[in-house]
Tab-separated table of C-alpha atoms in Angstrom:
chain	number	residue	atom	x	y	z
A	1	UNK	CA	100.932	-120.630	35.495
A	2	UNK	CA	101.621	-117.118	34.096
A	3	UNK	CA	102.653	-114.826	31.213
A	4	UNK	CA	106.117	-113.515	31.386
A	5	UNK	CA	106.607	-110.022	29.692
A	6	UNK	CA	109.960	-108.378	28.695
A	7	UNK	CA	110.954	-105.267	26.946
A	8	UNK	CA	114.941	-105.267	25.753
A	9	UNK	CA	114.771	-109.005	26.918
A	10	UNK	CA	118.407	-109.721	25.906
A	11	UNK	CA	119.790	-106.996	28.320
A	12	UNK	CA	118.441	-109.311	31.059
A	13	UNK	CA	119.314	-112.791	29.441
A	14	UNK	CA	123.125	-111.747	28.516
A	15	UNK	CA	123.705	-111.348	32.249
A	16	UNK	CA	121.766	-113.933	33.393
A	17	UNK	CA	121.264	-116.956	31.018
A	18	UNK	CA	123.183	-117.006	27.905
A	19	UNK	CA	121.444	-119.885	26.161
A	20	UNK	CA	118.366	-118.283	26.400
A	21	UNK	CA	120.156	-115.068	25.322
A	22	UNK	CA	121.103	-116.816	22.532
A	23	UNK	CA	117.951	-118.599	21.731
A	24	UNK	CA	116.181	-115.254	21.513
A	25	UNK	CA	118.635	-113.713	18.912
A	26	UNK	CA	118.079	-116.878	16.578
A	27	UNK	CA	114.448	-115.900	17.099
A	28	UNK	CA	114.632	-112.673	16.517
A	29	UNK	CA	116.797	-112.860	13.292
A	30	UNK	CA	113.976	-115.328	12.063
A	31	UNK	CA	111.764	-112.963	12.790
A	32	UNK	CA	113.315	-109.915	11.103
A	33	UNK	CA	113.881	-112.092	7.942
A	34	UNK	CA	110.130	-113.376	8.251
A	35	UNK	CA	108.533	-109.770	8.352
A	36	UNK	CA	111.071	-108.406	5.594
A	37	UNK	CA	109.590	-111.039	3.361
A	38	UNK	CA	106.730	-109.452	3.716
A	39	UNK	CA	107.593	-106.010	3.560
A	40	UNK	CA	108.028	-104.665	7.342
A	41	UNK	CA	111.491	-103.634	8.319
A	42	UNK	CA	112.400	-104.028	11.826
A	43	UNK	CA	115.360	-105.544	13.794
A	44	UNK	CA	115.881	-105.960	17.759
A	45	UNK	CA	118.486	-103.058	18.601
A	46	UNK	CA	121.396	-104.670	19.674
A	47	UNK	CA	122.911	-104.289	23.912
A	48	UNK	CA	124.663	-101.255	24.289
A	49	UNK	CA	127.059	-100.455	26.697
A	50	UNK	CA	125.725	-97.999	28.699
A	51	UNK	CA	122.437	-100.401	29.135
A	52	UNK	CA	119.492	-98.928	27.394
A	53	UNK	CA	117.052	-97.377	30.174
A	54	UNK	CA	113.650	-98.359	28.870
A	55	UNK	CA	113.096	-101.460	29.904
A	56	UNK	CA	110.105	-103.463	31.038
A	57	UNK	CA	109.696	-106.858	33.142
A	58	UNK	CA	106.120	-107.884	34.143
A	59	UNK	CA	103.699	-110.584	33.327
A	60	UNK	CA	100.387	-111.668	34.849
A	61	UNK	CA	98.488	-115.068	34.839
A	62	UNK	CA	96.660	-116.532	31.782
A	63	UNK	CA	93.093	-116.160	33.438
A	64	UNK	CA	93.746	-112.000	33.412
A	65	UNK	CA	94.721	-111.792	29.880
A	66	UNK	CA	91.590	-114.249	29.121
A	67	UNK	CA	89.255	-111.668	31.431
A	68	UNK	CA	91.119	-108.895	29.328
A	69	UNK	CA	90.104	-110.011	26.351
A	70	UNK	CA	86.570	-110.595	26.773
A	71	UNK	CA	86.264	-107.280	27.713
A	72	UNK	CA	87.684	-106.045	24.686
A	73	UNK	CA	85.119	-108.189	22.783
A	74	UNK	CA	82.322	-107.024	24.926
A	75	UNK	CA	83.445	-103.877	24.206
A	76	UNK	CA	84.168	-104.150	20.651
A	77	UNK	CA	80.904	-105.308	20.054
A	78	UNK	CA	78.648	-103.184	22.133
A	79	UNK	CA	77.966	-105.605	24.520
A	80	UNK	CA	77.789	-104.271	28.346
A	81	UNK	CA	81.124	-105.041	29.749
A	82	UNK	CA	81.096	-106.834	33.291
A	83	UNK	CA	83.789	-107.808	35.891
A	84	UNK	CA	84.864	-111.687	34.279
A	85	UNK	CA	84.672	-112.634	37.641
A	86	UNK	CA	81.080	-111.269	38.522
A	87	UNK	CA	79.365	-113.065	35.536
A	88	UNK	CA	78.048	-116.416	36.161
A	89	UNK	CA	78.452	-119.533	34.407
A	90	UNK	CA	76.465	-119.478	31.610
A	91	UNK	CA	76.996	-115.669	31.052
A	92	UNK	CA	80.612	-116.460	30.946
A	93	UNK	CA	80.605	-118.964	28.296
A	94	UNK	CA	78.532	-116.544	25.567
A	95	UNK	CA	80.719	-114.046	26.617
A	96	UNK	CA	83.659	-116.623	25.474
A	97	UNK	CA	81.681	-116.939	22.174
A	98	UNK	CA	81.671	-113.486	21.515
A	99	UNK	CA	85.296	-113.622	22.283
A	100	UNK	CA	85.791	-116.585	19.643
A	101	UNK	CA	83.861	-114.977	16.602
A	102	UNK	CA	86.214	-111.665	17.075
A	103	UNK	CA	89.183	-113.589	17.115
A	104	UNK	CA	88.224	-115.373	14.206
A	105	UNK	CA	87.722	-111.729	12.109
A	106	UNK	CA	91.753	-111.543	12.616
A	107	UNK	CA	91.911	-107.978	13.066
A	108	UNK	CA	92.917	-107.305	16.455
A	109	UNK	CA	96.168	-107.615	17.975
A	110	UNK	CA	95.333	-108.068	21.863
A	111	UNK	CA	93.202	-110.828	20.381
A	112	UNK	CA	95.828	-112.349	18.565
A	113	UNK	CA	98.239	-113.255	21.597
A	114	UNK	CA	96.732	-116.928	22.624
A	115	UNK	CA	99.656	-118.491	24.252
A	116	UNK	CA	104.216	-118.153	24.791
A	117	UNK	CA	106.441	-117.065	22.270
A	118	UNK	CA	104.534	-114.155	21.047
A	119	UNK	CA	105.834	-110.530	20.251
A	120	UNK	CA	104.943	-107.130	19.198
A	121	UNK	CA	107.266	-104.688	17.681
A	122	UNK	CA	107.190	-101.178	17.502
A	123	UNK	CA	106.294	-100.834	13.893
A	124	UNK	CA	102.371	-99.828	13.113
A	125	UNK	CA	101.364	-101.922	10.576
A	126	UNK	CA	97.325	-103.098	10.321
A	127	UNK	CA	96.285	-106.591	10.907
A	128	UNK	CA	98.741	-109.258	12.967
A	129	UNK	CA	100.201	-112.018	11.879
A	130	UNK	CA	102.104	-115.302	12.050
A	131	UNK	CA	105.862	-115.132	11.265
A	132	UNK	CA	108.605	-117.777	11.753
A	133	UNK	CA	106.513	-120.068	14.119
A	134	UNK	CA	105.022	-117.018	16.387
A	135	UNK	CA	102.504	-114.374	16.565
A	136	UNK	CA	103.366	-111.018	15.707
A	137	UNK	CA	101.408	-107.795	16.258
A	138	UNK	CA	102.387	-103.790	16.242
A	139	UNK	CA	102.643	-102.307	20.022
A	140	UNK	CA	101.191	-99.279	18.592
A	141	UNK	CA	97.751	-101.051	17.342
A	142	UNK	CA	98.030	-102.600	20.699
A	143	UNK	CA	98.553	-99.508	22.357
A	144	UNK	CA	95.151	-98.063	20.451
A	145	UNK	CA	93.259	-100.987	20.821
A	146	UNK	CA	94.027	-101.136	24.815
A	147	UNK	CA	92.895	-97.086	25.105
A	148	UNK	CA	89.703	-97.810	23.030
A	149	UNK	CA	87.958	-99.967	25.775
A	150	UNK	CA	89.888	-98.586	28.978
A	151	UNK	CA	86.888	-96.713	30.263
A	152	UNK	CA	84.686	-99.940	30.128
A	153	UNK	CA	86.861	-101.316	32.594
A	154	UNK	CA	87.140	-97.925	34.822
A	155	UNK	CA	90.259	-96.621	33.387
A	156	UNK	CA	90.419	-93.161	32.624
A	157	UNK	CA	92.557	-91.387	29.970
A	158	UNK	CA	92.953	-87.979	29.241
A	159	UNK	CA	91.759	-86.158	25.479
A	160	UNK	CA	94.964	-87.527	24.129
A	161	UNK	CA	94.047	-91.240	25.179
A	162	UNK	CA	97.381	-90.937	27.704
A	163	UNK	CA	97.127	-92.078	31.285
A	164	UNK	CA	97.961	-89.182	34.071
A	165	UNK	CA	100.340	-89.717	36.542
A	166	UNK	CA	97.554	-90.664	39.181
A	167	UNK	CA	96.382	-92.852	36.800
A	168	UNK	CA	99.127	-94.468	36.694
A	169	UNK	CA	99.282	-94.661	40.623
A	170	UNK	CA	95.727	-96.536	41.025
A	171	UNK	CA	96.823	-98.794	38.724
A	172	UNK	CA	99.881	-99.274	39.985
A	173	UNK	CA	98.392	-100.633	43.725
A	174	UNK	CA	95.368	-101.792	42.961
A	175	UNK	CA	93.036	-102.671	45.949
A	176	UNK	CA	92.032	-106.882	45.779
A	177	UNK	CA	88.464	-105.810	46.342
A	178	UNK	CA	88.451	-103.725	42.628
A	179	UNK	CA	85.746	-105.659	40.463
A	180	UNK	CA	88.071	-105.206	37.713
A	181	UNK	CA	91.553	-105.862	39.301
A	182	UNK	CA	92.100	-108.556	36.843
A	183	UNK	CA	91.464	-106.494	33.867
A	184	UNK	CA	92.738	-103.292	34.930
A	185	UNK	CA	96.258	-105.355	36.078
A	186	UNK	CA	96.498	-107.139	32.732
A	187	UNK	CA	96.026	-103.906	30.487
A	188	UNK	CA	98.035	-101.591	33.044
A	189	UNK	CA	101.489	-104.330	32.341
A	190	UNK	CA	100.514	-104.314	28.535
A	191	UNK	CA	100.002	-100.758	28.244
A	192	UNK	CA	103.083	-100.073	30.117
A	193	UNK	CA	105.169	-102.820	27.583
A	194	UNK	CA	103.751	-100.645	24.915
A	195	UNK	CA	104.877	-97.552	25.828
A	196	UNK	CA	108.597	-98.929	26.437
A	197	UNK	CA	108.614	-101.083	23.086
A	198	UNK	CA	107.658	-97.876	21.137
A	199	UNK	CA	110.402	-95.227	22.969
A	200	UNK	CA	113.436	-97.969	22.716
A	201	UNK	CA	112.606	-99.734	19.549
A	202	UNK	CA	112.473	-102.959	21.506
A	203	UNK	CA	109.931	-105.704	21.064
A	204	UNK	CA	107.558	-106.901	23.180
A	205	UNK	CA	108.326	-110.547	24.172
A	206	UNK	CA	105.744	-112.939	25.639
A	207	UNK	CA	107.752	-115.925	27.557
C-alpha cells in the first residue's frame, strides 16, 4: 500500500471524480477556517480555466517515507546515517527510537506526516500542527528540512540548497542497485511537491 501525492488536486478530481472533488473542497474550507482561527491565512486557489500549469502527481510506498524519516533523525541528531535497508535488525529498531523521541519534540514537519489525509500549504509558519481532523505543515519548512539532510543520503545541492538540472536527472531514474533508492525516491517526489505547492499556491495533499 502507498502514499498518494497531489499538487492542485481538484484540477484532477473535477474531471475525474466529482465526489471526491467535492469532498476535498469541504476539507479544504475546514481547513482554511481551522488555520484562520489560529492566525494563518491561506485558501486553496480555486480551478481556472486555462488549467493552472504547476501541478504535481506522485506518491511512493509507506516503507520509503518510514526509511526517509529515519534518516532525517539520524541526521538530525548526529547519528551516522545508513541505507534503512542495509542496517540489520536490531540496528533498525534504535534507529526507530531515535525516530520516536524526535517526533515526540514536535518540531519537524517531514516528521509530522504519519499516515492519509495530511497536507502542507505554502505558507512558512514554524512548528506543524493538527487542524480540522488532519496534519498540517508549511512546504517551505519542508522544503528546508528535506535540503538540510540531502547530502547524508548522497544528494547534492548547490550553495543555494537548489538541485541542478542533473540532479534532478539521477534522481529522476534512479538505478535499483542505489543503497539509498528508497530515500533518495521519497525526498526527490516530496521535494518536487514542494517546489510546485510554493510557485502555484496549492497545497500539498497526502491521499
Amino acid at each position: 500500500m502507498g502514499l498518494a501525492i497531489s499538487v492542485a488536486l481538484l484540477y484532477d478530481q473535477a474531471r475525474n471524480d466529482m465526489e471526491g472533488f467535492e469532498h476535498h473542497q469541504r476539507a479544504f474550507a475546514r481547513l482554511s477556517q481551522a488555520l484562520a482561527d489560529k492566525g494563518i491565512t491561506w485558501h486553496e486557489p480555486e480551478i481556472m480555466d486555462p488549467p493552472c500549469t504547476r501541478r504535481f502527481s506522485g506518491g511512493f510506498s509507506y516503507e520509503y517515507l518510514t526509511y526517509l524519516r529515519r534518516a532525517f533523525a539520524l541526521s538530525r541528531t548526529g547519528s551516522a546515517v545508513t541505507p534503512a535497508t542495509t542496517a540489520n535488525e536490531e540496528q533498525y529498531k534504535r534507529d526507530q527510537q531515535v525516530v520516536q523521541g524526535q517526533t515526540s519534540i514536535f518540531y519537524s514537519h517531514l516528521l509530522l506526516y504519519a499516515g492519509v489525509d495530511g497536507y502542507y500549504i505554502p505558507v512558512d509558519f514554524q512548528e506543524p500542527a493538527i487542524r480540522a481532523g488532519h496534519s498540517v505543515g508549511s512546504s517551505q519548512r519542508l522544503l528546508a528540512e528535506l535540503a538540510s539532510f540531502a547530502s547524508a543520503i548522497g544528494i547534492s545541492l548547490d550553495e543555494e540548497g537548489r538541485l541542478s538540472e542533473e540532479m534532478a536527472a539521477r534522481l529522476a531514474s534512479l538505478p535499483p542497485t542505489d543503497p539509498y533508492e528508497p530515500e533518495k525516491f521519497a525526498w526527490y517526489q516530496l521535494h518536487q511537491a514542494c517546489l510546485e505547492s510554493i510557485a502555484s499556491g496549492h497545497a500539498v495533499v497526502f491521499h
